[in-house]
Coordinates of C-alpha atoms in Angstrom, one line a residue:
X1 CA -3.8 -11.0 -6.6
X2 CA -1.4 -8.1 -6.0
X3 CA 2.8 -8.5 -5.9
X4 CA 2.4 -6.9 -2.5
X5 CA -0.1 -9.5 -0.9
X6 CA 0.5 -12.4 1.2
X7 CA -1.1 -14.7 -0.9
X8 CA 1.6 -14.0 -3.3
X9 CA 4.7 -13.5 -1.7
X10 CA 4.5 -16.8 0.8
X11 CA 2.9 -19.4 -1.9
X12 CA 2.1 -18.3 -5.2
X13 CA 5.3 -17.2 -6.3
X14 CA 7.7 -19.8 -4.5
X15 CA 5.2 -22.3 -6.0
X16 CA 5.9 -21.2 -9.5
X17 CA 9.6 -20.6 -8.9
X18 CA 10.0 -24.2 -7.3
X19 CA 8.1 -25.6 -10.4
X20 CA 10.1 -23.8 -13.2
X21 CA 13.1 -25.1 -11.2
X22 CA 13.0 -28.2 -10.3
X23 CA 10.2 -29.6 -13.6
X24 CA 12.4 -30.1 -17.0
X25 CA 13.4 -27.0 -18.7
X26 CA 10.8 -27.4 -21.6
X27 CA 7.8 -27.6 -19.1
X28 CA 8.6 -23.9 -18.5
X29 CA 6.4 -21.9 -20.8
X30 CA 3.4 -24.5 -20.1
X31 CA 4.0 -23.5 -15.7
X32 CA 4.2 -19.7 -16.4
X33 CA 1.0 -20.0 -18.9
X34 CA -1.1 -21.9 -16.1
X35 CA 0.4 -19.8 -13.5
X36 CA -0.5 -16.7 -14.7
X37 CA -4.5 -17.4 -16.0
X38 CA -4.7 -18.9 -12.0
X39 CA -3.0 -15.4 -11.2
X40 CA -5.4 -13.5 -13.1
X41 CA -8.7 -15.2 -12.6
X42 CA -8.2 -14.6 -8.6
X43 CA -8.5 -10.9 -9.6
X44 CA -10.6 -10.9 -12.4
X45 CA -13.0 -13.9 -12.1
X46 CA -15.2 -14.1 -15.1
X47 CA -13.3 -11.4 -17.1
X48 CA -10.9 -14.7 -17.6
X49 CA -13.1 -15.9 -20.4
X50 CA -12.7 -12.5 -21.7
X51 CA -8.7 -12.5 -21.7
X52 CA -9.0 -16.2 -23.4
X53 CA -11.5 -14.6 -26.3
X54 CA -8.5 -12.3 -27.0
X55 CA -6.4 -14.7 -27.3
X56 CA -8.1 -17.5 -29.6
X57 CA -8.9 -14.5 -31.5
X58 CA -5.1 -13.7 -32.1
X59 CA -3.6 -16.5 -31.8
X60 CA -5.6 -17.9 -34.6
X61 CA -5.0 -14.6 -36.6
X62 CA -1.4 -15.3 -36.6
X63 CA -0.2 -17.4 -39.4
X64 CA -2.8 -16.0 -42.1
X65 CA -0.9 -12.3 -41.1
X66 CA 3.0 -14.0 -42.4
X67 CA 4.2 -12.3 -45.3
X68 CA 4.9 -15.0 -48.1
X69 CA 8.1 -14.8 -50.0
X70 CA 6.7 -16.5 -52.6
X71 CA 3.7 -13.7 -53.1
X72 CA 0.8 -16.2 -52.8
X73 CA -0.7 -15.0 -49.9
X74 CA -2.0 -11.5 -51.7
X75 CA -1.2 -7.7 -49.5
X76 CA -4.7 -6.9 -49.3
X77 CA -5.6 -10.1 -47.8
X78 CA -3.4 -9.6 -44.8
X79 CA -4.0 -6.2 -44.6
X80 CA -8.0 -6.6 -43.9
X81 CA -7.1 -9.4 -42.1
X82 CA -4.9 -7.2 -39.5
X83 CA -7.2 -4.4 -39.7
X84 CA -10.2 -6.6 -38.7
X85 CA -8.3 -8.1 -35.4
X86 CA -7.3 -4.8 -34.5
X87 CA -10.3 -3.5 -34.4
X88 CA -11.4 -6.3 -32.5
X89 CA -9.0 -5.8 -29.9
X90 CA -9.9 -2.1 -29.5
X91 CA -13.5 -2.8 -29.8
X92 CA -13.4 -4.7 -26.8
X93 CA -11.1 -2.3 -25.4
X94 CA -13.6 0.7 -26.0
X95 CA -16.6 -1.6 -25.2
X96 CA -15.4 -2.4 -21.2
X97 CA -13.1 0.6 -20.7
X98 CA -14.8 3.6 -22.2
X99 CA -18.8 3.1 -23.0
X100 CA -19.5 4.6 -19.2
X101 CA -17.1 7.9 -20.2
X102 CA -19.2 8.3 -23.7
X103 CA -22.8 7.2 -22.7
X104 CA -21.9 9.7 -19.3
X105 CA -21.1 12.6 -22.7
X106 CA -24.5 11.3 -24.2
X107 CA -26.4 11.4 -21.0
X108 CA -25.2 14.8 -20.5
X109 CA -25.7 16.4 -23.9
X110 CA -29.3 15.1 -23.8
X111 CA -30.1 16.5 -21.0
X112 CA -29.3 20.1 -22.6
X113 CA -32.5 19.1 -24.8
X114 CA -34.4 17.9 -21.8
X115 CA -34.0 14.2 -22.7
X116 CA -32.9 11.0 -20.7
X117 CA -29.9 8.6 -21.9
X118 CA -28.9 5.3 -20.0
X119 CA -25.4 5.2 -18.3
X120 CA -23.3 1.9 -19.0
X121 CA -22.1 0.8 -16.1
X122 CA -19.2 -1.7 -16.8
X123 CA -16.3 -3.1 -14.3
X124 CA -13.0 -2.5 -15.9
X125 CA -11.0 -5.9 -16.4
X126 CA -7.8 -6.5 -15.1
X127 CA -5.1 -4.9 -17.0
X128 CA -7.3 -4.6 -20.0
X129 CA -4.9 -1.8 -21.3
X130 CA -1.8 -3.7 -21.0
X131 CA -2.9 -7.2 -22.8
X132 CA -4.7 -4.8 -25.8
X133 CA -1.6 -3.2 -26.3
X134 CA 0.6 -6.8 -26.3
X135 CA -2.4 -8.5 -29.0
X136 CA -1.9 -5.5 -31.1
X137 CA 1.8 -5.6 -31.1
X138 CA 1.8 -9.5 -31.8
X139 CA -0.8 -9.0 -34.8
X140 CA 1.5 -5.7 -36.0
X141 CA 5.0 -7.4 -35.7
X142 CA 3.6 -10.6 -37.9
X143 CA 2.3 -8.4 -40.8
X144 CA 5.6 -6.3 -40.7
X145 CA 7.4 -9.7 -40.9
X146 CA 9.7 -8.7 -37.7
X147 CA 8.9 -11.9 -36.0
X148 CA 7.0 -15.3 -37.4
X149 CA 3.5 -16.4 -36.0
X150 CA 3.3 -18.2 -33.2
X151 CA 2.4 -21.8 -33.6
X152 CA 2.4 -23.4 -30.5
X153 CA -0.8 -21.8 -28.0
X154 CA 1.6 -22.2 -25.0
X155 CA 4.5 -20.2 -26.1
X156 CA 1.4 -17.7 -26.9
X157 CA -0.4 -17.7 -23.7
X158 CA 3.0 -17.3 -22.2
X159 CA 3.7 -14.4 -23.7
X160 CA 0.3 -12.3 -23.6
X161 CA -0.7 -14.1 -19.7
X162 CA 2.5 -13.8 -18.1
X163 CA 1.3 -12.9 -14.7
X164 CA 4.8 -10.3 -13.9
X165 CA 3.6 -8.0 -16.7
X166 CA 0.2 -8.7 -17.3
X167 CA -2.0 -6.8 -14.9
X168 CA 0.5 -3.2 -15.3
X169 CA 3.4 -3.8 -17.7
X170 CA 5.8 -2.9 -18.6
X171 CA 4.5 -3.6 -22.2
X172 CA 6.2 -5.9 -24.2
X173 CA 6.4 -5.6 -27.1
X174 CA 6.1 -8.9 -29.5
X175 CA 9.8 -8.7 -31.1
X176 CA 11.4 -8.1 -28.0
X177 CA 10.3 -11.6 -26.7
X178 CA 9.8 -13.3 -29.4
X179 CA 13.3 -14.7 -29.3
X180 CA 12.9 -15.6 -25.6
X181 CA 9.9 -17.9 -25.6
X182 CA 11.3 -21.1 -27.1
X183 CA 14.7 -20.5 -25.1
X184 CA 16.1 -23.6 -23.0
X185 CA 16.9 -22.1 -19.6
X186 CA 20.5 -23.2 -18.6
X187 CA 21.3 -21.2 -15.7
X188 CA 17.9 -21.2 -13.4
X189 CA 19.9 -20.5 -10.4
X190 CA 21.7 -17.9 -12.1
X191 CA 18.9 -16.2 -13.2
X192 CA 17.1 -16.5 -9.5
X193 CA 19.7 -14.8 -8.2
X194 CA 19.6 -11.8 -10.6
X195 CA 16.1 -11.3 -10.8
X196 CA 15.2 -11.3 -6.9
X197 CA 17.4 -8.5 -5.4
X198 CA 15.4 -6.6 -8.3
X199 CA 12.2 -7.9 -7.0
X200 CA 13.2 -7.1 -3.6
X201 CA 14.1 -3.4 -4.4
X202 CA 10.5 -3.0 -5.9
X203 CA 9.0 -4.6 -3.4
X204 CA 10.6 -1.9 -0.8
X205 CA 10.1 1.0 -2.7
X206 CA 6.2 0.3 -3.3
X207 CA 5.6 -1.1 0.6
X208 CA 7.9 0.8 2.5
X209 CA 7.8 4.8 0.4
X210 CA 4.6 4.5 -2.2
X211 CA 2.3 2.8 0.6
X212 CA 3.5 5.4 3.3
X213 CA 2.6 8.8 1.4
X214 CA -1.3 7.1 -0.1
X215 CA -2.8 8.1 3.0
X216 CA -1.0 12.0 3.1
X217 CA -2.1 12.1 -0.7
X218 CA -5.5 11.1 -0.2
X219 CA -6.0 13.6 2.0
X220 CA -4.7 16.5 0.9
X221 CA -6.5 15.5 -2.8
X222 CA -10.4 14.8 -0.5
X223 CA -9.7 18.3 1.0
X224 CA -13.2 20.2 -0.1
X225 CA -12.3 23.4 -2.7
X226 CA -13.4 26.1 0.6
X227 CA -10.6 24.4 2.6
X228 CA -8.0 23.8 0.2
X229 CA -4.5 25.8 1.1
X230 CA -1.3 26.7 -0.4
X231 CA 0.6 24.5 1.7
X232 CA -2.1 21.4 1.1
X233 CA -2.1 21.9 -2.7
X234 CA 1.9 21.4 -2.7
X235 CA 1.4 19.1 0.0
X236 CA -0.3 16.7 -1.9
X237 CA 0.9 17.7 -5.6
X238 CA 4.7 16.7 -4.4
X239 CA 3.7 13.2 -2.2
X240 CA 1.5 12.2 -5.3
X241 CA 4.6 13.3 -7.4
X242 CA 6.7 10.5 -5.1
X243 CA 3.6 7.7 -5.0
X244 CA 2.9 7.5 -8.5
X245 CA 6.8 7.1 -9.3
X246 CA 7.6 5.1 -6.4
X247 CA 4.5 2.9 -7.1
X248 CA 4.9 2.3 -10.6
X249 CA 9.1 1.8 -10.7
X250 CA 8.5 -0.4 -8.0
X251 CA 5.9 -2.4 -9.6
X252 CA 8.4 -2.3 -12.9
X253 CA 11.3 -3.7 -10.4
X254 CA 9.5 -6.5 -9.5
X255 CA 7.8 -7.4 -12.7
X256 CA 10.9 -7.6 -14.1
X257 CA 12.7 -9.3 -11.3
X258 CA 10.3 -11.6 -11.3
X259 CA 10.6 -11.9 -15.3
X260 CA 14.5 -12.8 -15.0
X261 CA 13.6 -15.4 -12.4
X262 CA 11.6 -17.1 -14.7
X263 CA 14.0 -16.6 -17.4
X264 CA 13.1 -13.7 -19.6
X265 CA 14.6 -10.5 -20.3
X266 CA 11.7 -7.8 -20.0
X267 CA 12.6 -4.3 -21.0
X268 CA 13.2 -1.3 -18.5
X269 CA 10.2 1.2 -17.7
X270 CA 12.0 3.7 -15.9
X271 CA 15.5 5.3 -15.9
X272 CA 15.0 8.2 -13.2
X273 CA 12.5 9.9 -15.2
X274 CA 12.7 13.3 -12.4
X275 CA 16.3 14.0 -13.8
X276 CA 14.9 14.5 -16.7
X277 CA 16.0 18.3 -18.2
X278 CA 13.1 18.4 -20.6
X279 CA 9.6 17.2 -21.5
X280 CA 11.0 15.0 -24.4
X281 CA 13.4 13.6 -22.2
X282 CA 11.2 13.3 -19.3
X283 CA 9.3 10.8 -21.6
X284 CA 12.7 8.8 -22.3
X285 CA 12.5 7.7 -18.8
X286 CA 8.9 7.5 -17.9
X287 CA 7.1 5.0 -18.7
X288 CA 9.1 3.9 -21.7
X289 CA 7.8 1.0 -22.6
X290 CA 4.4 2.7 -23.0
X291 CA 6.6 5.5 -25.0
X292 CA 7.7 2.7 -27.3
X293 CA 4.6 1.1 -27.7
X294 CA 3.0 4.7 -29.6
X295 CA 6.6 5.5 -31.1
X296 CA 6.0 2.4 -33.6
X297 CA 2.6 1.7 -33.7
X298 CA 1.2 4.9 -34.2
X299 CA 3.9 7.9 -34.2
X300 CA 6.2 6.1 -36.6
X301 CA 2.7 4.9 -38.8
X302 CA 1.7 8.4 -38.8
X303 CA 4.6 9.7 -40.2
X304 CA 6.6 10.1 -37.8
X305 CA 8.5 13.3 -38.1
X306 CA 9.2 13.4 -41.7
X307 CA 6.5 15.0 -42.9
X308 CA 7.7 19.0 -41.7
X309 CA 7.2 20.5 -38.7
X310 CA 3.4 20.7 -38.9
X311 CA 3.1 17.3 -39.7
X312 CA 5.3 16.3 -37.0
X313 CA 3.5 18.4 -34.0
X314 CA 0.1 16.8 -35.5
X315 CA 1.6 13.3 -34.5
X316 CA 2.6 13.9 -31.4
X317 CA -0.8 15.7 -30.4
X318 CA -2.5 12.6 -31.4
X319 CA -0.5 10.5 -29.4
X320 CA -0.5 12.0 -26.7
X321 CA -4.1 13.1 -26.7
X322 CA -4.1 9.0 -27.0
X323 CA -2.0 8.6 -24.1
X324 CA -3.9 10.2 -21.8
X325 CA -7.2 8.3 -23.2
X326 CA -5.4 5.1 -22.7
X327 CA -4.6 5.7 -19.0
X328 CA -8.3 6.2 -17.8
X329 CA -12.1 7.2 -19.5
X330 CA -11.9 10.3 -18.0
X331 CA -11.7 14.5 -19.1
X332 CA -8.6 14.9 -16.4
X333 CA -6.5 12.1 -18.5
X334 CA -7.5 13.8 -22.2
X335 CA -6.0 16.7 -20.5
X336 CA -2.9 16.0 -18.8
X337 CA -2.1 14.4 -22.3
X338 CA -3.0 17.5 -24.2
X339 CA -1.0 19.0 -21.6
X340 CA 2.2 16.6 -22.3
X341 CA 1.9 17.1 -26.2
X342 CA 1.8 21.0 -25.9
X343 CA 4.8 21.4 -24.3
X344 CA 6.7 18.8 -26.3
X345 CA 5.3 20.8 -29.1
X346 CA 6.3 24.0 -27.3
X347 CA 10.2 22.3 -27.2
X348 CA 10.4 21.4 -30.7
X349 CA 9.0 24.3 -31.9
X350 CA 11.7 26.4 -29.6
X351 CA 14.5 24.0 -29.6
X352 CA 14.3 23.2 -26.0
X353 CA 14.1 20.0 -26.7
X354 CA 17.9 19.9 -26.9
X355 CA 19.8 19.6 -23.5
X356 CA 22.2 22.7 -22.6
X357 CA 26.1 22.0 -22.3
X358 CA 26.7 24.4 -19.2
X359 CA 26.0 22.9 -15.9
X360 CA 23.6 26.0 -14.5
X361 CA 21.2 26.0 -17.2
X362 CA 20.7 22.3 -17.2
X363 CA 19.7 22.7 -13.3
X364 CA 17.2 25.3 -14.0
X365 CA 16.0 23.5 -17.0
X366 CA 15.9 20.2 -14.7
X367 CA 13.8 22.1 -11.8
X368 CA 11.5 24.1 -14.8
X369 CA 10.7 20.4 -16.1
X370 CA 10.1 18.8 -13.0
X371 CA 7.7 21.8 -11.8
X372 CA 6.0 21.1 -14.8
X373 CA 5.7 17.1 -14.4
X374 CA 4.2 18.0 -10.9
X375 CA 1.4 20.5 -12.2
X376 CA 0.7 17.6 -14.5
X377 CA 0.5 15.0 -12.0
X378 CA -2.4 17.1 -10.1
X379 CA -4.7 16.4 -13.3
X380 CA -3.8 12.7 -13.2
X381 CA -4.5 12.5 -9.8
X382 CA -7.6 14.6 -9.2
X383 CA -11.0 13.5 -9.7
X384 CA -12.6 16.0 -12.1
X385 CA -11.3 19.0 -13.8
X386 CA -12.5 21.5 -11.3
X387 CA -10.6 20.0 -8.0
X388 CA -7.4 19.8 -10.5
X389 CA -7.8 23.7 -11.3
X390 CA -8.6 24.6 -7.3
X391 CA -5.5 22.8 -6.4
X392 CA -3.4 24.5 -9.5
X393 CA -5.0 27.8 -8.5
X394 CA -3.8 27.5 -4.9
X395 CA -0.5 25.9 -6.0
X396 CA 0.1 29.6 -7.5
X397 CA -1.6 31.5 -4.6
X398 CA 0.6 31.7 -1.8
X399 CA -1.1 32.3 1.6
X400 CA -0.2 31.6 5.6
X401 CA -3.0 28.9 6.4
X402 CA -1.3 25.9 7.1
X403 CA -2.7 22.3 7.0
X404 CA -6.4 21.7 7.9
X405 CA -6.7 18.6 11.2
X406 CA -7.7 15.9 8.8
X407 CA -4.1 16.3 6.7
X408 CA -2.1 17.2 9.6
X409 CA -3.8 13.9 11.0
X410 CA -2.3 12.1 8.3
X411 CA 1.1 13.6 8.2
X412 CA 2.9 10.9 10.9
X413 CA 5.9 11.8 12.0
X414 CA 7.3 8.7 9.8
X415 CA 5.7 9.6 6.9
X416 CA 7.1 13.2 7.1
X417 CA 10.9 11.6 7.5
X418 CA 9.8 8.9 4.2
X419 CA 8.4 12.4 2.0
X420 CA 12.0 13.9 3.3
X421 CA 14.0 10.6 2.4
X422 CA 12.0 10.0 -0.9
X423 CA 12.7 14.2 -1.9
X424 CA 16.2 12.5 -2.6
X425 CA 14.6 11.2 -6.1
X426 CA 14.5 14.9 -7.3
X427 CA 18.1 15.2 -6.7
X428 CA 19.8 12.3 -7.6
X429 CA 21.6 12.1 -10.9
X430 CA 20.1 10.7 -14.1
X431 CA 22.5 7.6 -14.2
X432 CA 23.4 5.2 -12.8
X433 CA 19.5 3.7 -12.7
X434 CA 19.5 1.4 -9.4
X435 CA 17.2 -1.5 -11.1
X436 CA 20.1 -2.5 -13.6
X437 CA 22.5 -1.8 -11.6
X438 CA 21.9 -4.2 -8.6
X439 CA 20.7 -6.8 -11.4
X440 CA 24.2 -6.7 -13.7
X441 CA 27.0 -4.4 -11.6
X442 CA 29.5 -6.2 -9.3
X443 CA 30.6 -2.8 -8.1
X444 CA 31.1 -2.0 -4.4
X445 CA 27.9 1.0 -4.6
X446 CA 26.1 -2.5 -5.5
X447 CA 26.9 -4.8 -3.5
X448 CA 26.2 -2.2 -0.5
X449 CA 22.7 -1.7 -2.2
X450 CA 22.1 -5.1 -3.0
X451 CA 22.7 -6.2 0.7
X452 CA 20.8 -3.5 2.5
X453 CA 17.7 -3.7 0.2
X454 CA 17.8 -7.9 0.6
X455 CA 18.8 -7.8 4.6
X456 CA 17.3 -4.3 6.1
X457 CA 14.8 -3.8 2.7
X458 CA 13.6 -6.7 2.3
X459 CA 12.6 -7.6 5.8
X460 CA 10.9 -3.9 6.9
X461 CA 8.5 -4.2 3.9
X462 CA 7.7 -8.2 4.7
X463 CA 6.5 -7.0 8.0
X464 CA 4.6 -4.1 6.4
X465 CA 2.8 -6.7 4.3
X466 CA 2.1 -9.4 6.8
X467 CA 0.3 -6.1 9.0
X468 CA -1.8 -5.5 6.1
X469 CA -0.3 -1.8 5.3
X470 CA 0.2 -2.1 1.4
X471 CA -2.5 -1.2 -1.6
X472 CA -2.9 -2.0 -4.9
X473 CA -0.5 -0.6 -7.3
X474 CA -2.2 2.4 -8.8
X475 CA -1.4 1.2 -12.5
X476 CA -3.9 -1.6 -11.6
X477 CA -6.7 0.8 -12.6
X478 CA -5.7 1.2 -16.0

């Protein structure tokens, strides 16, 4: 079930909203928890059973993982305890997410000696990624004695299952909602009318811009190597530049819209990532829950940058080689990560990971990094290695041939005016961030944003959705 289908928006959501409301205050984790396994087993089916193993599994982990003040429950005892759920939870990460990528490496290799190796075909779960990442956090946090176990399997499943971030984040980590799960609600209306203008501005910018472009991008990226062009390469480098953000904030907004209206705080994803004036701070603002997630559970654990400068460009290679792993089993992801971590390398080694004073460097800075975000992007996007460097080549080989019929097909004369409209994103200052903003500010720029998205917005992408012209969100994949 997808945020953007009717299924959702006309029952499944008002249902849950109109339970949490109107049942007692303490039947609210207990709605959220049922809510979102319904939520997920109309996506995932059987892979349900799978999601529940990972839970019992943690859950019951838990408690023996508390440090004791007293010093009866021995170090080493919790340690091989944490260490042998973790490598549960990656196990079964690897197992459904990455044996196709390494028996496909097998396969290959052995048929350099003339032998035959088997394939694993496996279907990817659901947001496999996303709950990993939460079990691992809830497991980590215990032993570090941040946040106690867990002891009631509701408050649990609410917080690994809950349907707004469980399919695509953002991922939340166990300390920042560990607070939040045994909270009495007192101000359901209140909170209903914070979180859905926020939903609502997801909703347009995923329905209305991301949905618009998917068919441009597709078919600039399907264009065959002989026929690729300079102006298709930027074509489609920019609109996937535009999807993938437009997608992924949007799914962020409404996760965590729909995450106040149920009554918890969920951290911010994105804080205009493309006004970013370097890499470093690029990854400040993209994704940053994700960023978080590897700061303190495996940059920080590594050593973090206190081990000298080789030490420190070490860690951040790892995690970003990681990075790119996590997003998808695939050589094009290992490399855009590689990619990310040489260059932040590259501007710690240099010092360009500072941000210059005077106004004209920070604008060419600003367009350098975002030129370098979009040659990125083309690796994340493309299928293999070999499109990404045709595209890349002609990005950097200017010529006079136009558009081939199939894009210029797909270029509509409204998707040309939402590509021009969206192009704003590039330009628009790094604060203030429009998701807090129409959730918290009373200012007059709100309330003007708050009433076209929820009058204008709002409407324009329900009749987009009840035609059938939306997608699933492209972070569904990973």
């Amino acid at each position: 079930m997808s945020f953007v289908s009717p299924l959702f928006l006309w029952y499944f959501m008002p249902a849950v909203l109109i339970a949490v409301l109107v049942c007692p205050r303490s039947w609210r984790n207990g709605i959220i928890a049922v809510g979102s396994l319904i939520f997920y087993a109309t996506g995932a089916g059987a892979f349900t059973l799978l999601l529940l193993a990972c839970m019992v599994v943690n859950f019951a982990a838990g408690p023996a993982l508390e440090p004791d003040e007293w010093g009866l429950r021995p170090n080493d005892r919790r340690r091989w305890i944490l260490i042998g759920v973790i490598a549960f939870d990656l196990s079964i990460l690897l197992v459904w997410k990455y044996a196709g990528f390494a028996t496909e490496q097998i396969a290959w290799f052995a048929q350099l000696f003339g032998g035959d190796f088997p394939i694993a075909e496996l279907a990817l779960p659901i947001g496999i990624s996303f709950f990993t990442f939460h079990h691992i956090s809830y497991v980590v946090d215990i032993y570090r004695g941040e946040r106690p176990a867990l002891r009631n399997p509701v408050s649990f499943g609410t917080y690994i299952s809950m349907f707004p971030q469980l399919a695509a984040g953002p991922i939340v980590r166990y300390h920042e909602i560990a607070d939040q799960l045994p909270q009495q609600r007192s101000h359901r209306l209140d909170d209903i009318a914070a979180g859905f203008p926020r939903f609502a501005l997801g909703l347009c910018k995923k329905a209305i811009i991301a949905d618009s472009l998917a068919p441009m991008v597709d078919a600039c990226f399907a264009t065959p190597a002989d026929e690729m062009t300079f102006a298709i390469a930027w074509l489609g480098a920019i609109g996937y530049t535009l999807q993938l953000y437009f997608d992924f904030s949007g799914y962020s907004d409404m996760a965590i819209g729909l995450g106040r209206m149920l009554g918890f705080r969920l951290p911010e994803n994105f804080a205009r990532p493309y006004s970013a004036v370097t890499i470093t701070e690029f990854w400040r603002r993209w994704h940053m829950s994700l960023s978080r997630w590897f700061r303190d559970y495996v940059y920080i654990p590594l050593g973090g940058n206190r081990g000298g400068a080789r030490k420190t460009y070490r860690n951040l290679w790892i995690v970003f080689v990681l990075t790119g792993f996590w997003h998808g089993a695939a050589w094009t992801y290992v490399i855009w990560g590689i990619y990310h971590g040489a260059l932040l390398v590259i501007e710690r080694a240099t010092g360009w990971n500072r941000t210059p004073a005077e106004r004209g460097p920070r604008i060419a800075r600003r367009a350098l990094t975002l030129l370098l975000v979009i040659v990125g992007w083309v690796f994340f996007r493309s299928p293999d290695v070999g499109h990404a460097l045709t595209i890349v080549g002609h990005m950097l080989t200017p010529d006079v041939e136009g558009l081939t019929d199939v894009v210029e097909a797909a270029l509509t004369n409204q998707r040309l005016v939402l590509l021009v409209a969206a192009l704003a994103v590039f330009f628009l200052p790094a604060n203030p961030v429009a998701g807090p903003l129409l959730e918290s500010a009373r200012s007059k720029p709100a309330t003007v944003l708050r009433v076209g998205i929820m009058t204008v917005g709002i409407a324009y992408a329900a009749i987009l959705v009840a035609t059938g012209t939306f997608s699933p969100f492209l972070y569904y994949q990973f």
